[in-house]
Amino acid sequence: DFLFFWGAVFLITTTLVALLKKENKELTPTKEETKGITDTYRLLFSIIKMPAVLTFCLLILTSKVGFSAADAVTGLKLVEEGVPKEHLALLAVPMVPLQIILPLIISKYTAGPQPLNTFYKAMPFRLLFGLEFAFLVWWTPTVRHEGGFPVYYYVVVLLSYALHQITLYSMYVAIMAFNAKVSDPLIGGTYMTLLNTVSNLGGNWPSTVALWLVDPLTVKECAGAQDQTCATAAAAEV
């Protein structure tokens, strides 16, 4: 129902924009170097071939490998250990004000001449939270009882997620600020879209690989079945 409602709102509003919004008839001269799709892609390829851009793209494509498992798998493992999905979803509610406030605070530190300094400083702390999340998953079965999980467990989870959000947004806002700073104003939209796309890709492919590696890297034990290792999916099913 939630998705249906907002899907309907999205369709209605975008349709109204398409029908009611009129283009300005008075053309204003533009300084942008691109005139069409072909020119835009030619410009993108010329930007990508720049040595500094190649180095930066390599940086942001690989910078999130270290905490991809913690970001992608922690929630799934907590559910696997018995934490109710609805409780984890409720814990996301207090994160919303934090997610609104954090960019406003962090932007003060990324507005200077070297916004990536914030990115570098936040990285080791975010890596440490990967270890903390691993400990959290290991600790979860020991605090579980018949009635569920104690309140202090949820407090620890909430605090862990809140501190993790600080490091996450420090890196996110810093990289956005850097992209905005280095983008050529004449082709700002094209330049920023390219860098932001690479940045998003740098966050998505490690998470995908981490999820794919969960099963082969998980050690399984068979109870009550001699000479059965459960090493493969078929053996575990048997």
mmCIF file of C-alpha atoms in Angstrom:
data_model
loop_
_atom_site.group_PDB
_atom_site.id
_atom_site.type_symbol
_atom_site.label_atom_id
_atom_site.label_comp_id
_atom_site.label_asym_id
_atom_site.label_seq_id
_atom_site.Cartn_x
_atom_site.Cartn_y
_atom_site.Cartn_z
ATOM 1 C CA ASP A 1 0.000 0.000 0.000
ATOM 2 C CA PHE A 2 2.850 2.351 0.869
ATOM 3 C CA LEU A 3 4.631 1.740 -2.442
ATOM 4 C CA PHE A 4 1.350 1.917 -4.388
ATOM 5 C CA PHE A 5 0.445 5.292 -2.851
ATOM 6 C CA TRP A 6 3.801 6.939 -3.567
ATOM 7 C CA GLY A 7 3.953 5.334 -7.013
ATOM 8 C CA ALA A 8 0.600 6.963 -7.801
ATOM 9 C CA VAL A 9 1.816 10.326 -6.438
ATOM 10 C CA PHE A 10 4.955 10.057 -8.563
ATOM 11 C CA LEU A 11 2.986 9.267 -11.733
ATOM 12 C CA ILE A 12 0.441 12.057 -11.156
ATOM 13 C CA THR A 13 3.001 14.765 -10.378
ATOM 14 C CA THR A 14 5.322 13.927 -13.257
ATOM 15 C CA THR A 15 2.354 13.756 -15.670
ATOM 16 C CA LEU A 16 1.165 17.177 -14.486
ATOM 17 C CA VAL A 17 4.653 18.599 -14.993
ATOM 18 C CA ALA A 18 4.747 17.166 -18.538
ATOM 19 C CA LEU A 19 1.318 18.611 -19.385
ATOM 20 C CA LEU A 20 1.365 21.967 -17.596
ATOM 21 C CA LYS A 21 5.006 23.104 -17.595
ATOM 22 C CA LYS A 22 5.818 25.217 -20.635
ATOM 23 C CA GLU A 23 9.294 25.865 -21.964
ATOM 24 C CA ASN A 24 10.558 29.444 -22.100
ATOM 25 C CA LYS A 25 10.093 30.776 -25.596
ATOM 26 C CA GLU A 26 12.739 33.445 -25.159
ATOM 27 C CA LEU A 27 16.033 31.702 -25.732
ATOM 28 C CA THR A 28 18.923 32.910 -23.618
ATOM 29 C CA PRO A 29 22.495 32.524 -24.843
ATOM 30 C CA THR A 30 24.375 29.759 -23.079
ATOM 31 C CA LYS A 31 28.078 29.237 -22.523
ATOM 32 C CA GLU A 32 27.803 25.460 -22.252
ATOM 33 C CA GLU A 33 30.046 23.558 -24.604
ATOM 34 C CA THR A 34 27.579 20.722 -25.287
ATOM 35 C CA LYS A 35 24.740 21.025 -27.779
ATOM 36 C CA GLY A 36 23.346 17.479 -27.814
ATOM 37 C CA ILE A 37 23.656 13.895 -26.625
ATOM 38 C CA THR A 38 26.528 13.031 -28.981
ATOM 39 C CA ASP A 39 28.534 16.085 -27.915
ATOM 40 C CA THR A 40 27.873 15.260 -24.271
ATOM 41 C CA TYR A 41 29.241 11.710 -24.552
ATOM 42 C CA ARG A 42 32.266 12.910 -26.515
ATOM 43 C CA LEU A 43 32.910 15.389 -23.741
ATOM 44 C CA LEU A 44 32.514 12.665 -21.091
ATOM 45 C CA PHE A 45 35.104 10.466 -22.805
ATOM 46 C CA SER A 46 37.519 13.392 -23.036
ATOM 47 C CA ILE A 47 37.030 14.037 -19.298
ATOM 48 C CA ILE A 48 37.578 10.370 -18.386
ATOM 49 C CA LYS A 49 40.872 10.284 -20.321
ATOM 50 C CA MET A 50 42.353 13.019 -18.100
ATOM 51 C CA PRO A 51 45.021 11.466 -15.790
ATOM 52 C CA ALA A 52 43.716 13.208 -12.645
ATOM 53 C CA VAL A 53 40.149 12.049 -13.334
ATOM 54 C CA LEU A 54 41.324 8.475 -13.953
ATOM 55 C CA THR A 55 43.197 8.457 -10.630
ATOM 56 C CA PHE A 56 40.206 9.891 -8.788
ATOM 57 C CA CYS A 57 37.804 7.376 -10.383
ATOM 58 C CA LEU A 58 40.119 4.538 -9.330
ATOM 59 C CA LEU A 59 40.084 5.931 -5.786
ATOM 60 C CA ILE A 60 36.307 6.147 -5.449
ATOM 61 C CA LEU A 61 35.708 2.822 -7.231
ATOM 62 C CA THR A 62 37.822 0.958 -4.667
ATOM 63 C CA SER A 63 37.513 3.099 -1.521
ATOM 64 C CA LYS A 64 34.399 1.308 -0.220
ATOM 65 C CA VAL A 65 35.659 -2.270 -0.557
ATOM 66 C CA GLY A 66 36.768 -2.364 3.096
ATOM 67 C CA PHE A 67 33.323 -1.784 4.573
ATOM 68 C CA SER A 68 31.093 -3.277 1.874
ATOM 69 C CA ALA A 69 30.424 -6.446 3.892
ATOM 70 C CA ALA A 70 29.507 -4.509 7.028
ATOM 71 C CA ASP A 71 27.132 -2.235 5.101
ATOM 72 C CA ALA A 72 25.435 -4.943 3.030
ATOM 73 C CA VAL A 73 25.380 -8.023 5.271
ATOM 74 C CA THR A 74 25.067 -6.853 8.899
ATOM 75 C CA GLY A 75 21.299 -6.309 8.816
ATOM 76 C CA LEU A 76 20.705 -9.642 7.078
ATOM 77 C CA LYS A 77 22.852 -11.506 9.595
ATOM 78 C CA LEU A 78 21.031 -9.886 12.529
ATOM 79 C CA VAL A 79 17.719 -11.071 11.049
ATOM 80 C CA GLU A 80 19.248 -14.526 10.547
ATOM 81 C CA GLU A 81 20.195 -14.580 14.242
ATOM 82 C CA GLY A 82 16.585 -13.894 15.236
ATOM 83 C CA VAL A 83 16.264 -10.108 15.415
ATOM 84 C CA PRO A 84 12.745 -9.288 14.087
ATOM 85 C CA LYS A 85 12.792 -7.380 10.804
ATOM 86 C CA GLU A 86 10.128 -4.976 12.061
ATOM 87 C CA HIS A 87 12.313 -4.051 15.045
ATOM 88 C CA LEU A 88 15.256 -3.260 12.763
ATOM 89 C CA ALA A 89 12.909 -1.204 10.592
ATOM 90 C CA LEU A 90 11.761 0.752 13.645
ATOM 91 C CA LEU A 91 15.373 1.490 14.542
ATOM 92 C CA ALA A 92 15.660 3.290 11.195
ATOM 93 C CA VAL A 93 13.110 5.910 12.334
ATOM 94 C CA PRO A 94 15.427 7.689 14.832
ATOM 95 C CA MET A 95 18.071 7.743 12.070
ATOM 96 C CA VAL A 96 15.969 10.073 9.891
ATOM 97 C CA PRO A 97 16.562 13.288 11.944
ATOM 98 C CA LEU A 98 20.232 12.339 12.192
ATOM 99 C CA GLN A 99 20.453 11.894 8.412
ATOM 100 C CA ILE A 100 18.925 15.357 7.927
ATOM 101 C CA ILE A 101 21.151 17.112 10.455
ATOM 102 C CA LEU A 102 24.464 15.411 9.626
ATOM 103 C CA PRO A 103 24.945 16.888 6.115
ATOM 104 C CA LEU A 104 24.275 20.373 7.503
ATOM 105 C CA ILE A 105 26.950 19.929 10.168
ATOM 106 C CA ILE A 106 29.495 18.139 7.965
ATOM 107 C CA SER A 107 29.146 20.660 5.123
ATOM 108 C CA LYS A 108 30.848 23.265 7.348
ATOM 109 C CA TYR A 109 34.006 21.140 7.317
ATOM 110 C CA THR A 110 33.858 20.288 3.607
ATOM 111 C CA ALA A 111 33.349 23.883 2.402
ATOM 112 C CA GLY A 112 37.087 24.654 2.497
ATOM 113 C CA PRO A 113 39.748 24.183 -0.170
ATOM 114 C CA GLN A 114 40.346 20.504 0.700
ATOM 115 C CA PRO A 115 36.983 18.744 1.181
ATOM 116 C CA LEU A 116 38.527 15.267 0.764
ATOM 117 C CA ASN A 117 40.364 15.666 4.086
ATOM 118 C CA THR A 118 37.063 14.847 5.827
ATOM 119 C CA PHE A 119 36.742 11.763 3.608
ATOM 120 C CA TYR A 120 40.197 10.510 4.594
ATOM 121 C CA LYS A 121 39.690 11.188 8.296
ATOM 122 C CA ALA A 122 36.343 9.342 8.412
ATOM 123 C CA MET A 123 37.577 6.234 6.573
ATOM 124 C CA PRO A 124 39.518 4.515 9.426
ATOM 125 C CA PHE A 125 36.592 5.030 11.805
ATOM 126 C CA ARG A 126 34.182 3.501 9.297
ATOM 127 C CA LEU A 127 36.532 0.544 8.885
ATOM 128 C CA LEU A 128 36.559 0.082 12.672
ATOM 129 C CA PHE A 129 32.761 0.003 12.667
ATOM 130 C CA GLY A 130 33.021 -2.954 10.291
ATOM 131 C CA LEU A 131 34.794 -4.832 13.079
ATOM 132 C CA GLU A 132 32.250 -3.570 15.602
ATOM 133 C CA PHE A 133 29.381 -4.832 13.424
ATOM 134 C CA ALA A 134 31.083 -8.234 13.159
ATOM 135 C CA PHE A 135 31.277 -8.327 16.966
ATOM 136 C CA LEU A 136 27.599 -7.280 17.132
ATOM 137 C CA VAL A 137 26.554 -10.208 14.909
ATOM 138 C CA TRP A 138 28.675 -12.602 17.002
ATOM 139 C CA TRP A 139 27.220 -11.195 20.258
ATOM 140 C CA THR A 140 23.563 -11.336 19.144
ATOM 141 C CA PRO A 141 22.895 -15.080 19.818
ATOM 142 C CA THR A 142 24.341 -14.830 23.354
ATOM 143 C CA VAL A 143 21.832 -12.156 24.491
ATOM 144 C CA ARG A 144 18.767 -13.728 22.877
ATOM 145 C CA HIS A 145 16.189 -15.282 25.221
ATOM 146 C CA GLU A 146 12.722 -16.754 24.848
ATOM 147 C CA GLY A 147 11.016 -13.372 24.981
ATOM 148 C CA GLY A 148 13.267 -11.901 22.311
ATOM 149 C CA PHE A 149 16.068 -9.441 22.947
ATOM 150 C CA PRO A 150 16.602 -7.153 25.956
ATOM 151 C CA VAL A 151 16.222 -3.375 25.644
ATOM 152 C CA TYR A 152 19.936 -2.744 26.167
ATOM 153 C CA TYR A 153 20.679 -4.828 23.064
ATOM 154 C CA TYR A 154 18.558 -2.523 20.902
ATOM 155 C CA VAL A 155 20.226 0.499 22.519
ATOM 156 C CA VAL A 156 23.637 -0.882 21.511
ATOM 157 C CA VAL A 157 22.408 -1.560 17.950
ATOM 158 C CA LEU A 158 20.880 1.923 17.678
ATOM 159 C CA LEU A 159 24.038 3.593 18.987
ATOM 160 C CA SER A 160 26.184 1.529 16.611
ATOM 161 C CA TYR A 161 24.077 2.512 13.614
ATOM 162 C CA ALA A 162 24.036 6.179 14.678
ATOM 163 C CA LEU A 163 27.829 6.394 14.986
ATOM 164 C CA HIS A 164 28.193 4.501 11.717
ATOM 165 C CA GLN A 165 25.921 7.059 10.026
ATOM 166 C CA ILE A 166 28.290 9.850 11.110
ATOM 167 C CA THR A 167 31.236 8.218 9.344
ATOM 168 C CA LEU A 168 29.086 7.303 6.315
ATOM 169 C CA TYR A 169 27.768 10.835 5.822
ATOM 170 C CA SER A 170 31.178 12.383 6.461
ATOM 171 C CA MET A 171 32.514 10.437 3.487
ATOM 172 C CA TYR A 172 29.406 10.986 1.366
ATOM 173 C CA VAL A 173 29.190 14.759 1.861
ATOM 174 C CA ALA A 174 32.954 15.146 1.399
ATOM 175 C CA ILE A 175 32.938 13.322 -1.941
ATOM 176 C CA MET A 176 29.918 15.334 -3.138
ATOM 177 C CA ALA A 177 31.619 18.576 -2.101
ATOM 178 C CA PHE A 178 34.791 17.588 -3.942
ATOM 179 C CA ASN A 179 32.831 16.673 -7.080
ATOM 180 C CA ALA A 180 31.097 20.045 -7.012
ATOM 181 C CA LYS A 181 34.382 21.868 -6.454
ATOM 182 C CA VAL A 182 36.370 20.288 -9.301
ATOM 183 C CA SER A 183 33.554 20.267 -11.881
ATOM 184 C CA ASP A 184 34.010 22.757 -14.719
ATOM 185 C CA PRO A 185 31.187 25.348 -14.412
ATOM 186 C CA LEU A 186 30.715 25.360 -18.218
ATOM 187 C CA ILE A 187 29.770 21.683 -18.139
ATOM 188 C CA GLY A 188 28.974 21.401 -14.441
ATOM 189 C CA GLY A 189 25.961 19.118 -14.814
ATOM 190 C CA THR A 190 27.748 16.698 -17.136
ATOM 191 C CA TYR A 191 30.945 16.696 -15.071
ATOM 192 C CA MET A 192 29.194 16.194 -11.716
ATOM 193 C CA THR A 193 26.903 13.493 -13.093
ATOM 194 C CA LEU A 194 29.915 11.540 -14.327
ATOM 195 C CA LEU A 195 31.752 11.745 -10.982
ATOM 196 C CA ASN A 196 28.614 11.012 -8.933
ATOM 197 C CA THR A 197 27.809 8.017 -11.139
ATOM 198 C CA VAL A 198 31.292 6.589 -10.588
ATOM 199 C CA SER A 199 30.921 7.285 -6.854
ATOM 200 C CA ASN A 200 27.588 5.402 -6.730
ATOM 201 C CA LEU A 201 29.081 2.531 -8.716
ATOM 202 C CA GLY A 202 31.993 2.426 -6.255
ATOM 203 C CA GLY A 203 29.501 1.816 -3.453
ATOM 204 C CA ASN A 204 27.292 -0.687 -5.260
ATOM 205 C CA TRP A 205 29.683 -3.192 -6.818
ATOM 206 C CA PRO A 206 31.521 -4.059 -3.543
ATOM 207 C CA SER A 207 28.187 -4.623 -1.773
ATOM 208 C CA THR A 208 27.038 -6.911 -4.590
ATOM 209 C CA VAL A 209 30.281 -8.911 -4.411
ATOM 210 C CA ALA A 210 30.040 -9.073 -0.594
ATOM 211 C CA LEU A 211 26.513 -10.500 -0.773
ATOM 212 C CA TRP A 212 27.603 -13.017 -3.408
ATOM 213 C CA LEU A 213 30.513 -14.158 -1.191
ATOM 214 C CA VAL A 214 28.390 -14.692 1.941
ATOM 215 C CA ASP A 215 27.414 -18.262 1.107
ATOM 216 C CA PRO A 216 30.799 -19.629 -0.065
ATOM 217 C CA LEU A 217 32.587 -18.003 2.901
ATOM 218 C CA THR A 218 30.089 -19.212 5.522
ATOM 219 C CA VAL A 219 31.228 -22.236 7.522
ATOM 220 C CA LYS A 220 28.410 -24.743 8.041
ATOM 221 C CA GLU A 221 28.151 -27.689 10.381
ATOM 222 C CA CYS A 222 25.751 -30.632 10.103
ATOM 223 C CA ALA A 223 24.179 -31.891 13.304
ATOM 224 C CA GLY A 224 23.149 -35.545 13.416
ATOM 225 C CA ALA A 225 24.539 -36.470 9.992
ATOM 226 C CA GLN A 226 27.785 -38.416 9.863
ATOM 227 C CA ASP A 227 30.209 -37.914 6.990
ATOM 228 C CA GLN A 228 28.265 -34.881 5.809
ATOM 229 C CA THR A 229 30.167 -31.610 5.531
ATOM 230 C CA CYS A 230 27.364 -29.341 4.264
ATOM 231 C CA ALA A 231 30.023 -27.646 2.162
ATOM 232 C CA THR A 232 27.762 -27.282 -0.858
ATOM 233 C CA ALA A 233 24.162 -26.108 -1.191
ATOM 234 C CA ALA A 234 23.071 -29.594 -2.287
ATOM 235 C CA ALA A 235 24.788 -31.237 0.711
ATOM 236 C CA ALA A 236 23.219 -28.733 3.107
ATOM 237 C CA GLU A 237 19.790 -29.451 1.616
ATOM 238 C CA VAL A 238 20.294 -33.207 2.174
#
